Amino acid sequence: MGRRLVPLTLDNLPDLPQRCRSCVFWELDPVSGEAALKAGRPELEKEAWISGVLLEWGSCGRVVYVDEVPVGFVLYAPPAYVPRSAAFSTSPVAADAVQLMTAWLTPGFQGQGLGRVMVQTVAKDVLRRGFKAIEAFADARWKEPACVLPADHLLAVGFKTVRPHPRYPRLRLELRTALSWKEDVELALDRLLGAVQKEPGRRPLSAS
């Protein structure tokens, strides 16, 4: 089984699931996001956001391919590029951290260690850029796939609570911890990534 983790660009953006390509939850503030949806242009706003971050900061994501089939992705960026983060009462993300925005892994490809590889790849990338941690706003009452990652799953793979909140706590993962993960956490990571942006009825091998 050949697997590759490729930096996210405008060229491979179409390999993300459709609902993710048209989601601007993190990329725009609440008012602008609502306006984009009403105007029917969320995909254009997504492309503009990725283009801007690529030019100013560099790659802000990874797309996972298994035998050339896209099976997952992860998005991350410094909080200055993530307008929605300011809307959370547990903001701001620490200056030495990059924000883990969202991630997804096709359920049919869980249990293969891809989750661990994805997060470790992000850790290596942001550590190389001079950051010390990954932080995320989590949903403590998570019930179904959404843009905000489930708190229980993040805590299970090593994130620690740095700003408690009954609904949206802010969690932190030290990069050195992520890089030293052993295989015993890969199942929990795969469950975490598989729980996010799962599309009912989506065929695991679909490229759309």
mmCIF file of N, CA and C in Angstrom, residues 20-120:
data_model
loop_
_atom_site.group_PDB
_atom_site.id
_atom_site.type_symbol
_atom_site.label_atom_id
_atom_site.label_comp_id
_atom_site.label_asym_id
_atom_site.label_seq_id
_atom_site.Cartn_x
_atom_site.Cartn_y
_atom_site.Cartn_z
ATOM 1 N N CYS A 20 -16.253 19.886 2.566
ATOM 2 C CA CYS A 20 -15.096 20.553 3.159
ATOM 3 C C CYS A 20 -14.570 21.655 2.242
ATOM 4 N N ARG A 21 -14.666 21.449 0.930
ATOM 5 C CA ARG A 21 -14.220 22.473 -0.014
ATOM 6 C C ARG A 21 -15.092 23.716 0.058
ATOM 7 N N SER A 22 -16.339 23.543 0.454
ATOM 8 C CA SER A 22 -17.264 24.677 0.502
ATOM 9 C C SER A 22 -17.521 25.163 1.923
ATOM 10 N N CYS A 23 -16.696 24.716 2.867
ATOM 11 C CA CYS A 23 -16.855 25.129 4.264
ATOM 12 C C CYS A 23 -15.842 26.227 4.596
ATOM 13 N N VAL A 24 -16.334 27.342 5.120
ATOM 14 C CA VAL A 24 -15.447 28.450 5.490
ATOM 15 C C VAL A 24 -15.629 28.807 6.967
ATOM 16 N N PHE A 25 -15.970 27.806 7.760
ATOM 17 C CA PHE A 25 -16.212 28.034 9.181
ATOM 18 C C PHE A 25 -15.011 28.699 9.852
ATOM 19 N N TRP A 26 -13.830 28.151 9.636
ATOM 20 C CA TRP A 26 -12.628 28.684 10.275
ATOM 21 C C TRP A 26 -12.015 29.833 9.487
ATOM 22 N N GLU A 27 -12.174 29.798 8.182
ATOM 23 C CA GLU A 27 -11.467 30.746 7.321
ATOM 24 C C GLU A 27 -12.025 32.171 7.371
ATOM 25 N N LEU A 28 -13.282 32.330 7.767
ATOM 26 C CA LEU A 28 -13.913 33.644 7.830
ATOM 27 C C LEU A 28 -14.517 33.883 9.208
ATOM 28 N N ASP A 29 -14.671 35.157 9.575
ATOM 29 C CA ASP A 29 -15.359 35.450 10.828
ATOM 30 C C ASP A 29 -16.845 35.139 10.635
ATOM 31 N N PRO A 30 -17.613 35.026 11.732
ATOM 32 C CA PRO A 30 -19.020 34.630 11.620
ATOM 33 C C PRO A 30 -19.845 35.466 10.650
ATOM 34 N N VAL A 31 -19.675 36.777 10.670
ATOM 35 C CA VAL A 31 -20.460 37.648 9.785
ATOM 36 C C VAL A 31 -20.079 37.429 8.325
ATOM 37 N N SER A 32 -18.792 37.415 8.036
ATOM 38 C CA SER A 32 -18.330 37.211 6.664
ATOM 39 C C SER A 32 -18.682 35.819 6.157
ATOM 40 N N GLY A 33 -18.610 34.843 7.049
ATOM 41 C CA GLY A 33 -18.951 33.479 6.675
ATOM 42 C C GLY A 33 -20.411 33.350 6.278
ATOM 43 N N GLU A 34 -21.282 33.978 7.049
ATOM 44 C CA GLU A 34 -22.707 33.952 6.731
ATOM 45 C C GLU A 34 -22.970 34.654 5.406
ATOM 46 N N ALA A 35 -22.284 35.756 5.166
ATOM 47 C CA ALA A 35 -22.455 36.487 3.911
ATOM 48 C C ALA A 35 -21.995 35.653 2.719
ATOM 49 N N ALA A 36 -20.908 34.925 2.889
ATOM 50 C CA ALA A 36 -20.399 34.083 1.805
ATOM 51 C C ALA A 36 -21.389 32.976 1.463
ATOM 52 N N LEU A 37 -22.001 32.409 2.489
ATOM 53 C CA LEU A 37 -22.988 31.355 2.265
ATOM 54 C C LEU A 37 -24.217 31.904 1.542
ATOM 55 N N LYS A 38 -24.683 33.064 1.971
ATOM 56 C CA LYS A 38 -25.861 33.661 1.344
ATOM 57 C C LYS A 38 -25.592 34.045 -0.105
ATOM 58 N N ALA A 39 -24.360 34.459 -0.383
ATOM 59 C CA ALA A 39 -23.995 34.846 -1.744
ATOM 60 C C ALA A 39 -23.659 33.646 -2.620
ATOM 61 N N GLY A 40 -23.588 32.472 -2.011
ATOM 62 C CA GLY A 40 -23.297 31.256 -2.760
ATOM 63 C C GLY A 40 -21.872 31.167 -3.264
ATOM 64 N N ARG A 41 -20.921 31.728 -2.493
ATOM 65 C CA ARG A 41 -19.538 31.709 -2.951
ATOM 66 C C ARG A 41 -18.553 31.139 -1.921
ATOM 67 N N PRO A 42 -18.964 30.202 -1.077
ATOM 68 C CA PRO A 42 -18.014 29.697 -0.078
ATOM 69 C C PRO A 42 -16.788 29.023 -0.679
ATOM 70 N N GLU A 43 -16.942 28.322 -1.809
ATOM 71 C CA GLU A 43 -15.781 27.662 -2.410
ATOM 72 C C GLU A 43 -14.757 28.677 -2.903
ATOM 73 N N LEU A 44 -15.233 29.792 -3.443
ATOM 74 C CA LEU A 44 -14.310 30.832 -3.893
ATOM 75 C C LEU A 44 -13.581 31.458 -2.712
ATOM 76 N N GLU A 45 -14.294 31.648 -1.608
ATOM 77 C CA GLU A 45 -13.677 32.202 -0.401
ATOM 78 C C GLU A 45 -12.636 31.235 0.157
ATOM 79 N N LYS A 46 -12.924 29.943 0.084
ATOM 80 C CA LYS A 46 -11.982 28.924 0.550
ATOM 81 C C LYS A 46 -10.696 28.987 -0.281
ATOM 82 N N GLU A 47 -10.855 29.060 -1.593
ATOM 83 C CA GLU A 47 -9.692 29.138 -2.469
ATOM 84 C C GLU A 47 -8.880 30.397 -2.188
ATOM 85 N N ALA A 48 -9.574 31.514 -1.988
ATOM 86 C CA ALA A 48 -8.884 32.782 -1.721
ATOM 87 C C ALA A 48 -8.116 32.707 -0.413
ATOM 88 N N TRP A 49 -8.697 32.064 0.583
ATOM 89 C CA TRP A 49 -8.033 31.941 1.888
ATOM 90 C C TRP A 49 -6.764 31.092 1.766
ATOM 91 N N ILE A 50 -6.886 29.941 1.132
ATOM 92 C CA ILE A 50 -5.738 29.053 0.982
ATOM 93 C C ILE A 50 -4.635 29.744 0.166
ATOM 94 N N SER A 51 -5.033 30.451 -0.895
ATOM 95 C CA SER A 51 -4.062 31.166 -1.721
ATOM 96 C C SER A 51 -3.312 32.218 -0.901
ATOM 97 N N GLY A 52 -4.056 32.969 -0.077
ATOM 98 C CA GLY A 52 -3.430 33.999 0.735
ATOM 99 C C GLY A 52 -2.462 33.441 1.766
ATOM 100 N N VAL A 53 -2.863 32.356 2.426
ATOM 101 C CA VAL A 53 -1.996 31.747 3.436
ATOM 102 C C VAL A 53 -0.751 31.151 2.783
ATOM 103 N N LEU A 54 -0.926 30.521 1.621
ATOM 104 C CA LEU A 54 0.214 29.962 0.900
ATOM 105 C C LEU A 54 1.246 31.041 0.574
ATOM 106 N N LEU A 55 0.779 32.198 0.143
ATOM 107 C CA LEU A 55 1.678 33.280 -0.232
ATOM 108 C C LEU A 55 2.404 33.887 0.966
ATOM 109 N N GLU A 56 1.698 34.000 2.086
ATOM 110 C CA GLU A 56 2.261 34.700 3.239
ATOM 111 C C GLU A 56 2.955 33.786 4.252
ATOM 112 N N TRP A 57 2.447 32.561 4.402
ATOM 113 C CA TRP A 57 2.974 31.676 5.452
ATOM 114 C C TRP A 57 3.497 30.353 4.919
ATOM 115 N N GLY A 58 2.908 29.902 3.819
ATOM 116 C CA GLY A 58 3.283 28.604 3.278
ATOM 117 C C GLY A 58 2.150 27.608 3.409
ATOM 118 N N SER A 59 2.466 26.349 3.229
ATOM 119 C CA SER A 59 1.440 25.308 3.257
ATOM 120 C C SER A 59 0.690 25.280 4.585
ATOM 121 N N CYS A 60 -0.626 25.178 4.501
ATOM 122 C CA CYS A 60 -1.461 25.179 5.709
ATOM 123 C C CYS A 60 -2.260 23.889 5.828
ATOM 124 N N GLY A 61 -1.780 22.838 5.193
ATOM 125 C CA GLY A 61 -2.505 21.576 5.288
ATOM 126 C C GLY A 61 -1.759 20.445 4.609
ATOM 127 N N ARG A 62 -2.282 19.259 4.789
ATOM 128 C CA ARG A 62 -1.758 18.067 4.129
ATOM 129 C C ARG A 62 -2.928 17.243 3.614
ATOM 130 N N VAL A 63 -2.744 16.663 2.438
ATOM 131 C CA VAL A 63 -3.728 15.746 1.873
ATOM 132 C C VAL A 63 -3.099 14.364 1.861
ATOM 133 N N VAL A 64 -3.847 13.368 2.314
ATOM 134 C CA VAL A 64 -3.335 12.003 2.407
ATOM 135 C C VAL A 64 -3.843 11.169 1.232
ATOM 136 N N TYR A 65 -2.916 10.513 0.559
ATOM 137 C CA TYR A 65 -3.268 9.642 -0.550
ATOM 138 C C TYR A 65 -2.811 8.218 -0.240
ATOM 139 N N VAL A 66 -3.668 7.264 -0.535
ATOM 140 C CA VAL A 66 -3.312 5.852 -0.446
ATOM 141 C C VAL A 66 -3.521 5.257 -1.831
ATOM 142 N N ASP A 67 -2.433 4.776 -2.424
ATOM 143 C CA ASP A 67 -2.490 4.289 -3.807
ATOM 144 C C ASP A 67 -3.118 5.327 -4.723
ATOM 145 N N GLU A 68 -2.703 6.585 -4.527
ATOM 146 C CA GLU A 68 -3.118 7.739 -5.329
ATOM 147 C C GLU A 68 -4.567 8.152 -5.123
ATOM 148 N N VAL A 69 -5.271 7.554 -4.158
ATOM 149 C CA VAL A 69 -6.645 7.924 -3.844
ATOM 150 C C VAL A 69 -6.648 8.829 -2.613
ATOM 151 N N PRO A 70 -7.264 10.027 -2.682
ATOM 152 C CA PRO A 70 -7.320 10.898 -1.506
ATOM 153 C C PRO A 70 -8.219 10.312 -0.431
ATOM 154 N N VAL A 71 -7.667 10.136 0.778
ATOM 155 C CA VAL A 71 -8.440 9.512 1.850
ATOM 156 C C VAL A 71 -8.528 10.366 3.117
ATOM 157 N N GLY A 72 -7.888 11.535 3.119
ATOM 158 C CA GLY A 72 -7.956 12.366 4.314
ATOM 159 C C GLY A 72 -7.211 13.672 4.134
ATOM 160 N N PHE A 73 -7.383 14.557 5.111
ATOM 161 C CA PHE A 73 -6.666 15.827 5.073
ATOM 162 C C PHE A 73 -6.653 16.438 6.467
ATOM 163 N N VAL A 74 -5.770 17.423 6.652
ATOM 164 C CA VAL A 74 -5.706 18.175 7.896
ATOM 165 C C VAL A 74 -5.399 19.626 7.543
ATOM 166 N N LEU A 75 -6.037 20.566 8.252
ATOM 167 C CA LEU A 75 -5.822 21.993 8.043
ATOM 168 C C LEU A 75 -5.283 22.621 9.320
ATOM 169 N N TYR A 76 -4.285 23.510 9.183
ATOM 170 C CA TYR A 76 -3.709 24.176 10.348
ATOM 171 C C TYR A 76 -3.067 25.480 9.913
ATOM 172 N N ALA A 77 -3.002 26.436 10.829
ATOM 173 C CA ALA A 77 -2.394 27.738 10.520
ATOM 174 C C ALA A 77 -2.237 28.535 11.805
ATOM 175 N N PRO A 78 -1.363 29.532 11.806
ATOM 176 C CA PRO A 78 -1.278 30.424 12.964
ATOM 177 C C PRO A 78 -2.635 31.106 13.162
ATOM 178 N N PRO A 79 -3.019 31.386 14.392
ATOM 179 C CA PRO A 79 -4.347 31.951 14.665
ATOM 180 C C PRO A 79 -4.627 33.269 13.954
ATOM 181 N N ALA A 80 -3.589 34.021 13.587
ATOM 182 C CA ALA A 80 -3.793 35.281 12.883
ATOM 183 C C ALA A 80 -4.473 35.065 11.536
ATOM 184 N N TYR A 81 -4.350 33.848 10.988
ATOM 185 C CA TYR A 81 -4.975 33.527 9.706
ATOM 186 C C TYR A 81 -6.334 32.841 9.876
ATOM 187 N N VAL A 82 -6.775 32.680 11.120
ATOM 188 C CA VAL A 82 -8.017 31.945 11.395
ATOM 189 C C VAL A 82 -9.005 32.866 12.101
ATOM 190 N N PRO A 83 -9.756 33.675 11.353
ATOM 191 C CA PRO A 83 -10.660 34.666 11.939
ATOM 192 C C PRO A 83 -11.659 34.104 12.943
ATOM 193 N N ARG A 84 -12.153 32.905 12.681
ATOM 194 C CA ARG A 84 -13.180 32.347 13.573
ATOM 195 C C ARG A 84 -12.654 32.114 14.982
ATOM 196 N N SER A 85 -11.348 31.919 15.132
ATOM 197 C CA SER A 85 -10.801 31.616 16.453
ATOM 198 C C SER A 85 -11.081 32.736 17.450
ATOM 199 N N ALA A 86 -11.187 33.976 16.957
ATOM 200 C CA ALA A 86 -11.442 35.111 17.847
ATOM 201 C C ALA A 86 -12.849 35.090 18.418
ATOM 202 N N ALA A 87 -13.735 34.288 17.825
ATOM 203 C CA ALA A 87 -15.125 34.232 18.277
ATOM 204 C C ALA A 87 -15.302 33.320 19.489
ATOM 205 N N PHE A 88 -14.274 32.557 19.850
ATOM 206 C CA PHE A 88 -14.367 31.639 20.984
ATOM 207 C C PHE A 88 -13.954 32.357 22.272
ATOM 208 N N SER A 89 -14.698 32.120 23.324
ATOM 209 C CA SER A 89 -14.406 32.779 24.604
ATOM 210 C C SER A 89 -13.108 32.279 25.223
ATOM 211 N N THR A 90 -12.614 31.129 24.751
ATOM 212 C CA THR A 90 -11.357 30.584 25.262
ATOM 213 C C THR A 90 -10.159 31.035 24.419
ATOM 214 N N SER A 91 -10.395 31.961 23.497
ATOM 215 C CA SER A 91 -9.324 32.550 22.696
ATOM 216 C C SER A 91 -8.503 33.497 23.596
ATOM 217 N N PRO A 92 -7.235 33.776 23.244
ATOM 218 C CA PRO A 92 -6.552 33.449 21.993
ATOM 219 C C PRO A 92 -5.657 32.222 22.098
ATOM 220 N N VAL A 93 -5.316 31.681 20.944
ATOM 221 C CA VAL A 93 -4.320 30.625 20.873
ATOM 222 C C VAL A 93 -2.973 31.236 21.239
ATOM 223 N N ALA A 94 -2.151 30.495 21.944
ATOM 224 C CA ALA A 94 -0.848 30.992 22.388
ATOM 225 C C ALA A 94 0.031 31.386 21.198
ATOM 226 N N ALA A 95 0.886 32.370 21.405
ATOM 227 C CA ALA A 95 1.742 32.893 20.338
ATOM 228 C C ALA A 95 2.751 31.863 19.827
ATOM 229 N N ASP A 96 3.069 30.861 20.655
ATOM 230 C CA ASP A 96 4.053 29.857 20.241
ATOM 231 C C ASP A 96 3.407 28.622 19.623
ATOM 232 N N ALA A 97 2.110 28.719 19.297
ATOM 233 C CA ALA A 97 1.379 27.554 18.793
ATOM 234 C C ALA A 97 0.709 27.830 17.452
ATOM 235 N N VAL A 98 0.516 26.768 16.695
ATOM 236 C CA VAL A 98 -0.270 26.797 15.467
ATOM 237 C C VAL A 98 -1.622 26.169 15.783
ATOM 238 N N GLN A 99 -2.668 26.707 15.185
ATOM 239 C CA GLN A 99 -4.002 26.171 15.461
ATOM 240 C C GLN A 99 -4.339 25.011 14.531
ATOM 241 N N LEU A 100 -4.714 23.891 15.131
ATOM 242 C CA LEU A 100 -5.255 22.766 14.381
ATOM 243 C C LEU A 100 -6.719 23.093 14.113
ATOM 244 N N MET A 101 -7.055 23.363 12.869
ATOM 245 C CA MET A 101 -8.398 23.809 12.520
ATOM 246 C C MET A 101 -9.366 22.628 12.430
ATOM 247 N N THR A 102 -9.094 21.734 11.527
ATOM 248 C CA THR A 102 -9.949 20.564 11.376
ATOM 249 C C THR A 102 -9.175 19.471 10.659
ATOM 250 N N ALA A 103 -9.731 18.272 10.642
ATOM 251 C CA ALA A 103 -9.082 17.134 9.999
ATOM 252 C C ALA A 103 -10.142 16.091 9.669
ATOM 253 N N TRP A 104 -9.786 15.195 8.771
ATOM 254 C CA TRP A 104 -10.742 14.170 8.343
ATOM 255 C C TRP A 104 -10.000 12.975 7.774
ATOM 256 N N LEU A 105 -10.541 11.792 8.007
ATOM 257 C CA LEU A 105 -9.962 10.564 7.485
ATOM 258 C C LEU A 105 -11.101 9.636 7.096
ATOM 259 N N THR A 106 -11.065 9.135 5.872
ATOM 260 C CA THR A 106 -12.113 8.230 5.411
ATOM 261 C C THR A 106 -12.213 7.041 6.359
ATOM 262 N N PRO A 107 -13.411 6.747 6.882
ATOM 263 C CA PRO A 107 -13.573 5.648 7.831
ATOM 264 C C PRO A 107 -12.979 4.331 7.350
ATOM 265 N N GLY A 108 -13.047 4.046 6.066
ATOM 266 C CA GLY A 108 -12.519 2.792 5.556
ATOM 267 C C GLY A 108 -11.017 2.663 5.652
ATOM 268 N N PHE A 109 -10.330 3.761 5.975
ATOM 269 C CA PHE A 109 -8.874 3.734 6.074
ATOM 270 C C PHE A 109 -8.388 3.958 7.497
ATOM 271 N N GLN A 110 -9.266 3.794 8.457
ATOM 272 C CA GLN A 110 -8.861 3.879 9.854
ATOM 273 C C GLN A 110 -8.147 2.589 10.257
ATOM 274 N N GLY A 111 -7.412 2.658 11.356
ATOM 275 C CA GLY A 111 -6.738 1.476 11.859
ATOM 276 C C GLY A 111 -5.481 1.109 11.103
ATOM 277 N N GLN A 112 -4.983 2.022 10.266
ATOM 278 C CA GLN A 112 -3.782 1.745 9.482
ATOM 279 C C GLN A 112 -2.616 2.651 9.869
ATOM 280 N N GLY A 113 -2.789 3.394 10.955
ATOM 281 C CA GLY A 113 -1.718 4.275 11.412
ATOM 282 C C GLY A 113 -1.662 5.608 10.702
ATOM 283 N N LEU A 114 -2.621 5.875 9.835
ATOM 284 C CA LEU A 114 -2.605 7.131 9.075
ATOM 285 C C LEU A 114 -2.816 8.349 9.977
ATOM 286 N N GLY A 115 -3.657 8.203 11.001
ATOM 287 C CA GLY A 115 -3.908 9.320 11.896
ATOM 288 C C GLY A 115 -2.649 9.787 12.585
ATOM 289 N N ARG A 116 -1.870 8.829 13.079
ATOM 290 C CA ARG A 116 -0.616 9.173 13.760
ATOM 291 C C ARG A 116 0.351 9.851 12.790
ATOM 292 N N VAL A 117 0.444 9.306 11.580
ATOM 293 C CA VAL A 117 1.351 9.872 10.583
ATOM 294 C C VAL A 117 0.929 11.293 10.222
ATOM 295 N N MET A 118 -0.370 11.536 10.108
ATOM 296 C CA MET A 118 -0.855 12.862 9.759
ATOM 297 C C MET A 118 -0.469 13.895 10.809
ATOM 298 N N VAL A 119 -0.746 13.593 12.063
ATOM 299 C CA VAL A 119 -0.470 14.560 13.121
ATOM 300 C C VAL A 119 1.035 14.736 13.318
ATOM 301 N N GLN A 120 1.796 13.658 13.203
ATOM 302 C CA GLN A 120 3.242 13.792 13.342
ATOM 303 C C GLN A 120 3.842 14.604 12.194
#
